[in-house]
PDB file of C-alpha atoms in Angstrom:
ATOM      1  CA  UNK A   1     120.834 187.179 225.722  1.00 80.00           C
ATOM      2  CA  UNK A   2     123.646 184.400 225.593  1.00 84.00           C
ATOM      3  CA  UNK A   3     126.084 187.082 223.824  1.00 85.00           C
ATOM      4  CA  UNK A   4     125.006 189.957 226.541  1.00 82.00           C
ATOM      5  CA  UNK A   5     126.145 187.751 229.225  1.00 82.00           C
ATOM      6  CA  UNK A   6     129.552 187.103 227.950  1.00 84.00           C
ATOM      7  CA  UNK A   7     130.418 190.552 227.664  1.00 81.00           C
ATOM      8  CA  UNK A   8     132.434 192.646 229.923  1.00 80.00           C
ATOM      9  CA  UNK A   9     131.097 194.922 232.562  1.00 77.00           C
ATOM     10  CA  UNK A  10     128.879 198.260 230.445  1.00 77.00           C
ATOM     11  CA  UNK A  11     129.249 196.481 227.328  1.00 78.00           C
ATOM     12  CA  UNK A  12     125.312 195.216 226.527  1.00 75.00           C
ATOM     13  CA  UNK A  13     124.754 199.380 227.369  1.00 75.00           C
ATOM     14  CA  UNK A  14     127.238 200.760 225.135  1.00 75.00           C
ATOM     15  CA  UNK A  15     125.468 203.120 222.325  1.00 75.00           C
ATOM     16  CA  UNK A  16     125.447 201.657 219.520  1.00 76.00           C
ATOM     17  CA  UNK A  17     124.757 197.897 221.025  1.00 72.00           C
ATOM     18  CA  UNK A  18     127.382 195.263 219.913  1.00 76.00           C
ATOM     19  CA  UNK A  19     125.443 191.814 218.786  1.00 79.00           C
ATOM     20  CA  UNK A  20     128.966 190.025 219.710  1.00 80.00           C
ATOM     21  CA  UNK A  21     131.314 190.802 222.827  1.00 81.00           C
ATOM     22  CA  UNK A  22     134.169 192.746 222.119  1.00 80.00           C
ATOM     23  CA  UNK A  23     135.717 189.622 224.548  1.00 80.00           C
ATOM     24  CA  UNK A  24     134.455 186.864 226.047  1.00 84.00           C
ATOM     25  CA  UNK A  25     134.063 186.810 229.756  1.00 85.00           C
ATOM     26  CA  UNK A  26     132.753 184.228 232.198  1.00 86.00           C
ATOM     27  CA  UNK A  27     133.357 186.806 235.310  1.00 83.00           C
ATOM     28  CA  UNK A  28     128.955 187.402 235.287  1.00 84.00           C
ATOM     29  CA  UNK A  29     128.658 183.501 235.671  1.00 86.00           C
ATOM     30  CA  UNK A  30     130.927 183.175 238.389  1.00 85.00           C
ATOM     31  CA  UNK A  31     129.560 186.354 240.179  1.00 83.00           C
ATOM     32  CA  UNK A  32     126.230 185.010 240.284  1.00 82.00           C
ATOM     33  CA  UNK A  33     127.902 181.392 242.257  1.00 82.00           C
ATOM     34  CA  UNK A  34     130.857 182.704 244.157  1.00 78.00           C
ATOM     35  CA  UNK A  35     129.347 186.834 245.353  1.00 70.00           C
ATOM     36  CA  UNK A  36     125.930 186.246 244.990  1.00 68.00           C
ATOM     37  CA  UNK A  37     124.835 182.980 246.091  1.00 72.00           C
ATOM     38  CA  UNK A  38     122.664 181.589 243.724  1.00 83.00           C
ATOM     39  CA  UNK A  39     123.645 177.875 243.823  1.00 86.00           C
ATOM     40  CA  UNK A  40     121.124 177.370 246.425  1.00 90.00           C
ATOM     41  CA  UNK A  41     118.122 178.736 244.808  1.00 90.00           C
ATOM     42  CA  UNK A  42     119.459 176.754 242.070  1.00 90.00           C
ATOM     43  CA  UNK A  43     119.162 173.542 243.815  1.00 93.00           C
ATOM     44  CA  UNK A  44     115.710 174.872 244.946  1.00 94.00           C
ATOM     45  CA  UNK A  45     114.099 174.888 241.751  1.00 94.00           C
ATOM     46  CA  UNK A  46     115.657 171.788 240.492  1.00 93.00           C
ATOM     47  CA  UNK A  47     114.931 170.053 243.379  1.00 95.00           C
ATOM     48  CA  UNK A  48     111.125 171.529 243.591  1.00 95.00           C
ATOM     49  CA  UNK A  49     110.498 170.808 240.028  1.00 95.00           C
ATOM     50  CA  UNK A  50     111.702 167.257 239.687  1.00 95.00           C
ATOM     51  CA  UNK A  51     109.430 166.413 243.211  1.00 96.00           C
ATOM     52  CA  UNK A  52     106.500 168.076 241.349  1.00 96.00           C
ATOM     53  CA  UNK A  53     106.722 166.593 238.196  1.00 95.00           C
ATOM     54  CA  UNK A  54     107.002 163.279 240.032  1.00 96.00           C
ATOM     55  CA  UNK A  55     104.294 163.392 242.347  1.00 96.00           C
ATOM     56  CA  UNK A  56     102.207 165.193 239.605  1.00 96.00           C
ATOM     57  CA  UNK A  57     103.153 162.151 237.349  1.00 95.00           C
ATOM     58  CA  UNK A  58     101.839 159.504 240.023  1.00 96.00           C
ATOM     59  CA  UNK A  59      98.128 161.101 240.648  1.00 96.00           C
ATOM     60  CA  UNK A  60      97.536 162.513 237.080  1.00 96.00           C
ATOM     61  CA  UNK A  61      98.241 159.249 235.729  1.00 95.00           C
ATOM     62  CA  UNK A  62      96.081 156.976 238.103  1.00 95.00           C
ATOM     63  CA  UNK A  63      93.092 159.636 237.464  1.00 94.00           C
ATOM     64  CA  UNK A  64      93.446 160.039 233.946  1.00 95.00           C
ATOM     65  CA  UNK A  65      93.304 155.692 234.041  1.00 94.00           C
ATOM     66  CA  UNK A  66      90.698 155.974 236.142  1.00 94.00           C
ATOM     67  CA  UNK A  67      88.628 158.400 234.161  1.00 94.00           C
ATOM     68  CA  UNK A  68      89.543 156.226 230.634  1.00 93.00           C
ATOM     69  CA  UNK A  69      88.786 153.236 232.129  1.00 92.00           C
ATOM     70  CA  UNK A  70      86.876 152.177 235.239  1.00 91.00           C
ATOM     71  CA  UNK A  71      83.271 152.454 235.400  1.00 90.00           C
ATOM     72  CA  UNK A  72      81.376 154.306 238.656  1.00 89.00           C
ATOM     73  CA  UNK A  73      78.538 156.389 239.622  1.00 90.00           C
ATOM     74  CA  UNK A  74      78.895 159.862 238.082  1.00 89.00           C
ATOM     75  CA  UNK A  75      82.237 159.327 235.989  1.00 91.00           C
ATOM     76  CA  UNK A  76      81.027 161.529 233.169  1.00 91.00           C
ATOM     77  CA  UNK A  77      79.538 164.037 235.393  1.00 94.00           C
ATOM     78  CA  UNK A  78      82.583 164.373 237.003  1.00 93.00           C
ATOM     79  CA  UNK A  79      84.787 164.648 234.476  1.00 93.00           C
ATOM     80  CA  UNK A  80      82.690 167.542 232.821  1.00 93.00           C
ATOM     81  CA  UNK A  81      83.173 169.336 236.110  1.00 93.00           C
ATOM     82  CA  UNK A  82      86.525 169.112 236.075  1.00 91.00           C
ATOM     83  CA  UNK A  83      87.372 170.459 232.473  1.00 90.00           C
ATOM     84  CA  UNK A  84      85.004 173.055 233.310  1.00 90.00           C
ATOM     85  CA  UNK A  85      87.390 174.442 235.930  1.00 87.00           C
ATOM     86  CA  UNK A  86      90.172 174.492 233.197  1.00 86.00           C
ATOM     87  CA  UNK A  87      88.160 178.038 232.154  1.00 86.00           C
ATOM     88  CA  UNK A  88      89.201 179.372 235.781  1.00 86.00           C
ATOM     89  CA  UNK A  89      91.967 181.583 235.575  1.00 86.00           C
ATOM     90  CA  UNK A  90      94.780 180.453 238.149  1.00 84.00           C
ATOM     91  CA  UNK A  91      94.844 183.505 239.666  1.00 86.00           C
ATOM     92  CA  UNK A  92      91.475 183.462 241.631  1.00 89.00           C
ATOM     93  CA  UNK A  93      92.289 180.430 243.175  1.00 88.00           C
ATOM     94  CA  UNK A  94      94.988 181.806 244.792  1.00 91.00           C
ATOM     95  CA  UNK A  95      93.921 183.660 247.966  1.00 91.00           C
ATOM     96  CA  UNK A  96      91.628 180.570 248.894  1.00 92.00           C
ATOM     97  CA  UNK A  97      94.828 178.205 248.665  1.00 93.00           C
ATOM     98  CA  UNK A  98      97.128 180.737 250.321  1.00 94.00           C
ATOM     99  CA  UNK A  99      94.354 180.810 253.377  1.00 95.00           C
ATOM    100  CA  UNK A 100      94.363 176.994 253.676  1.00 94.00           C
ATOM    101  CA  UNK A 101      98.046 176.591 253.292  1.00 94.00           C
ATOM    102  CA  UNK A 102      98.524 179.444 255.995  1.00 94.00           C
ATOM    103  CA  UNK A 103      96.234 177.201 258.281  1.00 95.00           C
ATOM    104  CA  UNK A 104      97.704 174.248 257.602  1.00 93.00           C
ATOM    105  CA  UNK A 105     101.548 176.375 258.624  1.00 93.00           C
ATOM    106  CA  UNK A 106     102.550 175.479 255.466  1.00 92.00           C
ATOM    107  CA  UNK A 107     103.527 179.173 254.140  1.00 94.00           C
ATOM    108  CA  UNK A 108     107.398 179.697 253.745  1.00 94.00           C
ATOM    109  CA  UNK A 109     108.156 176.010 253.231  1.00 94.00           C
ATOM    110  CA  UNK A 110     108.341 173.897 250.254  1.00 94.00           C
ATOM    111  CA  UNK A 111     105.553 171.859 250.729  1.00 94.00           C
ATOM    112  CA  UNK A 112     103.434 175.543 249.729  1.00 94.00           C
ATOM    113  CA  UNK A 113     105.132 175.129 246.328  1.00 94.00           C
ATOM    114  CA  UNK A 114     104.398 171.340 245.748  1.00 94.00           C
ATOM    115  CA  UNK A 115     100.966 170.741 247.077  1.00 92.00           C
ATOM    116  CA  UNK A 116      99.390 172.996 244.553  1.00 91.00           C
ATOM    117  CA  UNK A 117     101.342 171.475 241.675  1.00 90.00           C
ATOM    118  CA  UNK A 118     100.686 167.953 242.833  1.00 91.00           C
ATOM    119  CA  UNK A 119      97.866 167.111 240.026  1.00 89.00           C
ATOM    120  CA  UNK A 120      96.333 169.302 237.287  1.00 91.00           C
ATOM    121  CA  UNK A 121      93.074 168.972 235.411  1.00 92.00           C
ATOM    122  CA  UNK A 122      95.458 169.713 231.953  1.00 91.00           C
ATOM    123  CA  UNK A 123      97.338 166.348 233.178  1.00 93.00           C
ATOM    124  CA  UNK A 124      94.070 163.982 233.783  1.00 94.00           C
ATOM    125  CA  UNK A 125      92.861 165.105 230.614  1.00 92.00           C
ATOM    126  CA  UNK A 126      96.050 164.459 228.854  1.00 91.00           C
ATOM    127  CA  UNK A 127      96.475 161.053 230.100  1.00 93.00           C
ATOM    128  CA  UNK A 128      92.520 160.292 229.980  1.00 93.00           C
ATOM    129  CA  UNK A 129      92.693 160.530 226.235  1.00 90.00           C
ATOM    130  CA  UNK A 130      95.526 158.607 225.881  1.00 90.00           C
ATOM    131  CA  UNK A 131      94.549 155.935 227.815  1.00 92.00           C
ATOM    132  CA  UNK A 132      91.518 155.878 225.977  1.00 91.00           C
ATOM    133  CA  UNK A 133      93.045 154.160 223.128  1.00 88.00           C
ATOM    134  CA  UNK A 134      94.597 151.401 225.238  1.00 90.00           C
ATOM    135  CA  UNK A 135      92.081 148.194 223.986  1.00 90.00           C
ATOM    136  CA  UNK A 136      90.159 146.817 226.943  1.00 91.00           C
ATOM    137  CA  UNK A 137      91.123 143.526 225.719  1.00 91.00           C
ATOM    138  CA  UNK A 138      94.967 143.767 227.006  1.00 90.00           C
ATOM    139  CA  UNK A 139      93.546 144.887 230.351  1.00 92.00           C
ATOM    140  CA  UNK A 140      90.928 142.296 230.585  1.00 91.00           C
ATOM    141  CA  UNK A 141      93.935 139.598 230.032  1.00 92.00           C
ATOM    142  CA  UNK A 142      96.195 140.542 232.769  1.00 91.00           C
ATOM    143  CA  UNK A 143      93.413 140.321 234.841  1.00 91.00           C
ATOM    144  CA  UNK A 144      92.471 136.549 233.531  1.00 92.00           C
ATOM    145  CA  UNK A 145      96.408 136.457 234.427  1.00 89.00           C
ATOM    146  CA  UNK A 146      96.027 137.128 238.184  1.00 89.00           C
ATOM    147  CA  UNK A 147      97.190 140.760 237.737  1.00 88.00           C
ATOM    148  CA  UNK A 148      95.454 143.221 240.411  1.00 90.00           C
ATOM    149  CA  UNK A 149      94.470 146.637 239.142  1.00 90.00           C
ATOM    150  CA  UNK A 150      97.435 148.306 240.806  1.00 92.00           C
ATOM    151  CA  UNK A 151      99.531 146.026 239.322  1.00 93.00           C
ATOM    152  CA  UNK A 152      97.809 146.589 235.869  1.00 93.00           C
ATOM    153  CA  UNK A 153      98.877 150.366 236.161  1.00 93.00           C
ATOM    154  CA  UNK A 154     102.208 149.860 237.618  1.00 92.00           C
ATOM    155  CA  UNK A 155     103.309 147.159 235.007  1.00 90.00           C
ATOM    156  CA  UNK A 156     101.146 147.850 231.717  1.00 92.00           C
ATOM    157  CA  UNK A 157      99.485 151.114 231.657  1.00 92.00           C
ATOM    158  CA  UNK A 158     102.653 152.958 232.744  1.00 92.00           C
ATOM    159  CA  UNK A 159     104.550 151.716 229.935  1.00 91.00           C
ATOM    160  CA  UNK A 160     101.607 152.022 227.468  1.00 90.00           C
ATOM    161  CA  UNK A 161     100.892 155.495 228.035  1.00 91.00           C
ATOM    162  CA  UNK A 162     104.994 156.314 228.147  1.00 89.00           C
ATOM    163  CA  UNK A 163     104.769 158.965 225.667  1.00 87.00           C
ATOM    164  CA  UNK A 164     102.404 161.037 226.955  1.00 90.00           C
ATOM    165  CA  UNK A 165     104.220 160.835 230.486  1.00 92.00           C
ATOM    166  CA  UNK A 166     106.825 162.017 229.271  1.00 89.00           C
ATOM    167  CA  UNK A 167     105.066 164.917 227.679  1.00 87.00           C
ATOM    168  CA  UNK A 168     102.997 165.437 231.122  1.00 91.00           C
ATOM    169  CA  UNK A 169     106.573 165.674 232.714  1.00 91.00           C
ATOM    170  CA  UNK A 170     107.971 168.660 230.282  1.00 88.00           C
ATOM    171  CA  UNK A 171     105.214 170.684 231.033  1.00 89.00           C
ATOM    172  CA  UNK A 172     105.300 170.131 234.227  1.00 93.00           C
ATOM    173  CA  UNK A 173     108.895 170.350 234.780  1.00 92.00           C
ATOM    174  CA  UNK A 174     109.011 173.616 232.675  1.00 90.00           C
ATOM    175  CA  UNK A 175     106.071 175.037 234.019  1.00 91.00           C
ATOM    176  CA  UNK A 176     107.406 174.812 237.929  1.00 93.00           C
ATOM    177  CA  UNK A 177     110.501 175.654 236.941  1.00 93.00           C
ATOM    178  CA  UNK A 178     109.567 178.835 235.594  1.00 90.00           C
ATOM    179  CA  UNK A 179     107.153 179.705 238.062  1.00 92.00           C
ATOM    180  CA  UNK A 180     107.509 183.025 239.933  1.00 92.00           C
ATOM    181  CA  UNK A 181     104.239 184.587 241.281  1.00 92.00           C
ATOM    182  CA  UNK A 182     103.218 181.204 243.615  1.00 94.00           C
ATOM    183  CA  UNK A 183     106.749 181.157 244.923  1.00 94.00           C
ATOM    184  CA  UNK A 184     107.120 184.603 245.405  1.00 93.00           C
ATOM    185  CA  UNK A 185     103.994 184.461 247.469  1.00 94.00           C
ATOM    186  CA  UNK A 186     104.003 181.874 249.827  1.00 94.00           C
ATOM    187  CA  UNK A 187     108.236 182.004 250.158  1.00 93.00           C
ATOM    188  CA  UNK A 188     109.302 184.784 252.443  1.00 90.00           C
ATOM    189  CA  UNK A 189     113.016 182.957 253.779  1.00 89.00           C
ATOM    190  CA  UNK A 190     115.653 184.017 250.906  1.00 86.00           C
ATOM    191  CA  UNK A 191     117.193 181.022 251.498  1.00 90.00           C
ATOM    192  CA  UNK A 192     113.750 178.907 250.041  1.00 92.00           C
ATOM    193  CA  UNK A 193     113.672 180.882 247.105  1.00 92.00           C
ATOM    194  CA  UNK A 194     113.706 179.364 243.567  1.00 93.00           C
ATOM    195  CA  UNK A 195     115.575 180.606 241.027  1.00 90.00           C
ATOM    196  CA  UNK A 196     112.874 183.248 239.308  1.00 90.00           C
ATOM    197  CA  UNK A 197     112.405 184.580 242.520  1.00 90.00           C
ATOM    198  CA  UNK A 198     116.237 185.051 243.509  1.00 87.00           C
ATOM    199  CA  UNK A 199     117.422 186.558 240.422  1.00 84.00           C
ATOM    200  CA  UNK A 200     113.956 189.051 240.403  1.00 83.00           C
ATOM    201  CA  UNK A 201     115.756 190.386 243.645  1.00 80.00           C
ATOM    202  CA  UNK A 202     118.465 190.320 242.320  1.00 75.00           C
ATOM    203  CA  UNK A 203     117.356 192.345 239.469  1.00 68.00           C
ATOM    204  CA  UNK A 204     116.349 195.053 241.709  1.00 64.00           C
ATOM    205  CA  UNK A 205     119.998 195.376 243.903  1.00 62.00           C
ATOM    206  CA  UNK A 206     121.710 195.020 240.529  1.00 51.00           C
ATOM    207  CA  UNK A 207     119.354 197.065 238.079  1.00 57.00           C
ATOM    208  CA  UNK A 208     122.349 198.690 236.229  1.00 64.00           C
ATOM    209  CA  UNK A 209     124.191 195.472 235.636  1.00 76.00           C
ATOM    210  CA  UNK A 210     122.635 194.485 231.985  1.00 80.00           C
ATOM    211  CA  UNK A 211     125.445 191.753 231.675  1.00 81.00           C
ATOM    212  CA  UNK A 212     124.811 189.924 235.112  1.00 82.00           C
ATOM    213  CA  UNK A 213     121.415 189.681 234.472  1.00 83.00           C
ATOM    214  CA  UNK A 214     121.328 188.275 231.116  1.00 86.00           C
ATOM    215  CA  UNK A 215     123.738 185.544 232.816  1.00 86.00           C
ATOM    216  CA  UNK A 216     120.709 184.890 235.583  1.00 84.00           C
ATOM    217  CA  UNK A 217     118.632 184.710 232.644  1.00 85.00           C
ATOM    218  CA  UNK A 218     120.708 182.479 230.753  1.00 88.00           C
ATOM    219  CA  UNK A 219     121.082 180.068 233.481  1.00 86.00           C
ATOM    220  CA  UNK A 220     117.103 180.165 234.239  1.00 86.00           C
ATOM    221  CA  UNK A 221     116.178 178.911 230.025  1.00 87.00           C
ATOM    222  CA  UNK A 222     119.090 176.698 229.302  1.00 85.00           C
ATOM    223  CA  UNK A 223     118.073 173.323 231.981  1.00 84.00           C
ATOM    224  CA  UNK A 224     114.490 174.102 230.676  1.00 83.00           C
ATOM    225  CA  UNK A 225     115.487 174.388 227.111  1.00 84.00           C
ATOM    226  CA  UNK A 226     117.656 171.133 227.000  1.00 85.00           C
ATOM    227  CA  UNK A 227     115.257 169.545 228.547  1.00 80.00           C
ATOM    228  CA  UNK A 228     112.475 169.827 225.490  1.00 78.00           C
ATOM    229  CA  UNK A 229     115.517 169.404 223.089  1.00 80.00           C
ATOM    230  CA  UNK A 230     116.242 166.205 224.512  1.00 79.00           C
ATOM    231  CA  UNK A 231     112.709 164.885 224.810  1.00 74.00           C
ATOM    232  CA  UNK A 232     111.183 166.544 222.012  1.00 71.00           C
ATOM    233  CA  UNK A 233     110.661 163.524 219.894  1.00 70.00           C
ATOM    234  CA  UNK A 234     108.601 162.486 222.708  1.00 67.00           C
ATOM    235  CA  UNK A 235     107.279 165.532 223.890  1.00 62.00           C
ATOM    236  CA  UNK A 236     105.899 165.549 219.908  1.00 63.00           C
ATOM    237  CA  UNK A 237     104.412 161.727 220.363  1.00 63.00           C
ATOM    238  CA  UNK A 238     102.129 162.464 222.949  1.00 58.00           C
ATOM    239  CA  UNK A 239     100.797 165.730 222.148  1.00 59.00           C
ATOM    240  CA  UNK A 240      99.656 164.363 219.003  1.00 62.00           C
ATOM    241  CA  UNK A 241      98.598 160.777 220.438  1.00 57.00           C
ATOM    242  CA  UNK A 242      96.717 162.209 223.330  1.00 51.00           C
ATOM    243  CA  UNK A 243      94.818 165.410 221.263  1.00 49.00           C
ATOM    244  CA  UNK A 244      93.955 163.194 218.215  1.00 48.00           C
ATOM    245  CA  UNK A 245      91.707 160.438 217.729  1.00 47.00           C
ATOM    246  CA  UNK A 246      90.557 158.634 214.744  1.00 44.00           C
TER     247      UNK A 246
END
């Protein structure tokens, strides 16, 4: 993919295919900024994934605390519910949300794309069994301290449960990123669209154009992929904190 997008114009077509570029070109890159006008739906998904992963961050977190560690009516209950909705497929809940986002008037704005990423079931779980593993005992002593409960998340449980945050915000991060269906739906203003959805028209105006597509493609998996590369150690912590338990 990286190689095909370096090559010159009919090169990634040629019969027999080259696996390295006869010469390296950066003209497919600079098409895609200066003709085509994908900076912006470049922002869009950077700027729609980093709000979601945020926001998702904040409410998965407090739930998952909530479910590891307070005590009310129904927790259990509750809880079972919500893993049983994990067996839902996303698709069929997405007419019902489109309805209630269309009578809300949020279709063909971003607040269609971050409302439904705002908390996931996968998340509270994830943090719910981490948390589980933070001892009551350093909770109960903040609060012989004076700390209040918010407090108690903001200052302690945040920090204890880092690794698994950070894991919570790669998945995230990646998956919003690399969503296309949800945006494609509820965005119908070119000028909202996120990247997957820009270069997918841009696919079909340039269908011939191997090279400037494997440059679209290039520039959708590389912030994702350095990303995990950079957080991986962390990424690694938290899967195995949060699934396993002695």
């Amino acid at each position: 993919m990286v190689a095909a997008s370096l090559m010159p114009t009919g090169e990634a077509s040629a019969v027999p295919p080259r696996l390295v570029p006869s010469a390296v070109t950066l003209d497919h890159y600079r098409a895609l900024f200066a003709r085509l006008h994908l900076t912006r739906a470049l922002l869009n998904s950077a700027g729609l994934a980093t709000a979601v992963t945020l926001v998702s961050l904040f409410l998965n977190s407090m739930a998952g605390y909530g479910f590891a560690k307070f005590r009310f009516a129904g927790r259990d209950r509750l809880f079972r519910v919500l893993l049983g909705a994990l067996v839902i497929p996303a698709q069929v809940a997405m007419l019902p949300l489109f309805l209630i986002l269309r009578a809300l008037g949020a279709i063909d704005t971003y607040w269609a794309v971050v409302v439904p990423g705002m908390a996931s079931v996968f998340g509270i779980f994830l943090v719910r069994q981490y948390a589980l593993g933070i001892p009551d005992s350093v909770l109960d002593a903040a609060r012989v301290d004076g700390a209040g409960e918010f407090r108690i998340y903001r200052s302690l449980v945040l920090f204890l449960c880092a690794p698994v945050l950070i894991t919570l915000a790669v998945f995230t991060f990646m998956g919003t990123w690399n969503d296309f269906m949800w945006p494609l739906i509820v965005l119908a203003d070119d000028r909202l669209y996120t990247l997957p959805v820009a270069l997918a028209n841009l696919a079909g105006e340039h269908v011939q154009d191997t090279e400037l597509m494997m440059a679209g493609a290039v520039l959708t998996v590389l912030p994702v992929m350095l990303l995990f590369v950079f957080l991986q150690r962390y990424y690694v912590a938290g899967i195995m904190s949060g699934g396993v338990k002695e």
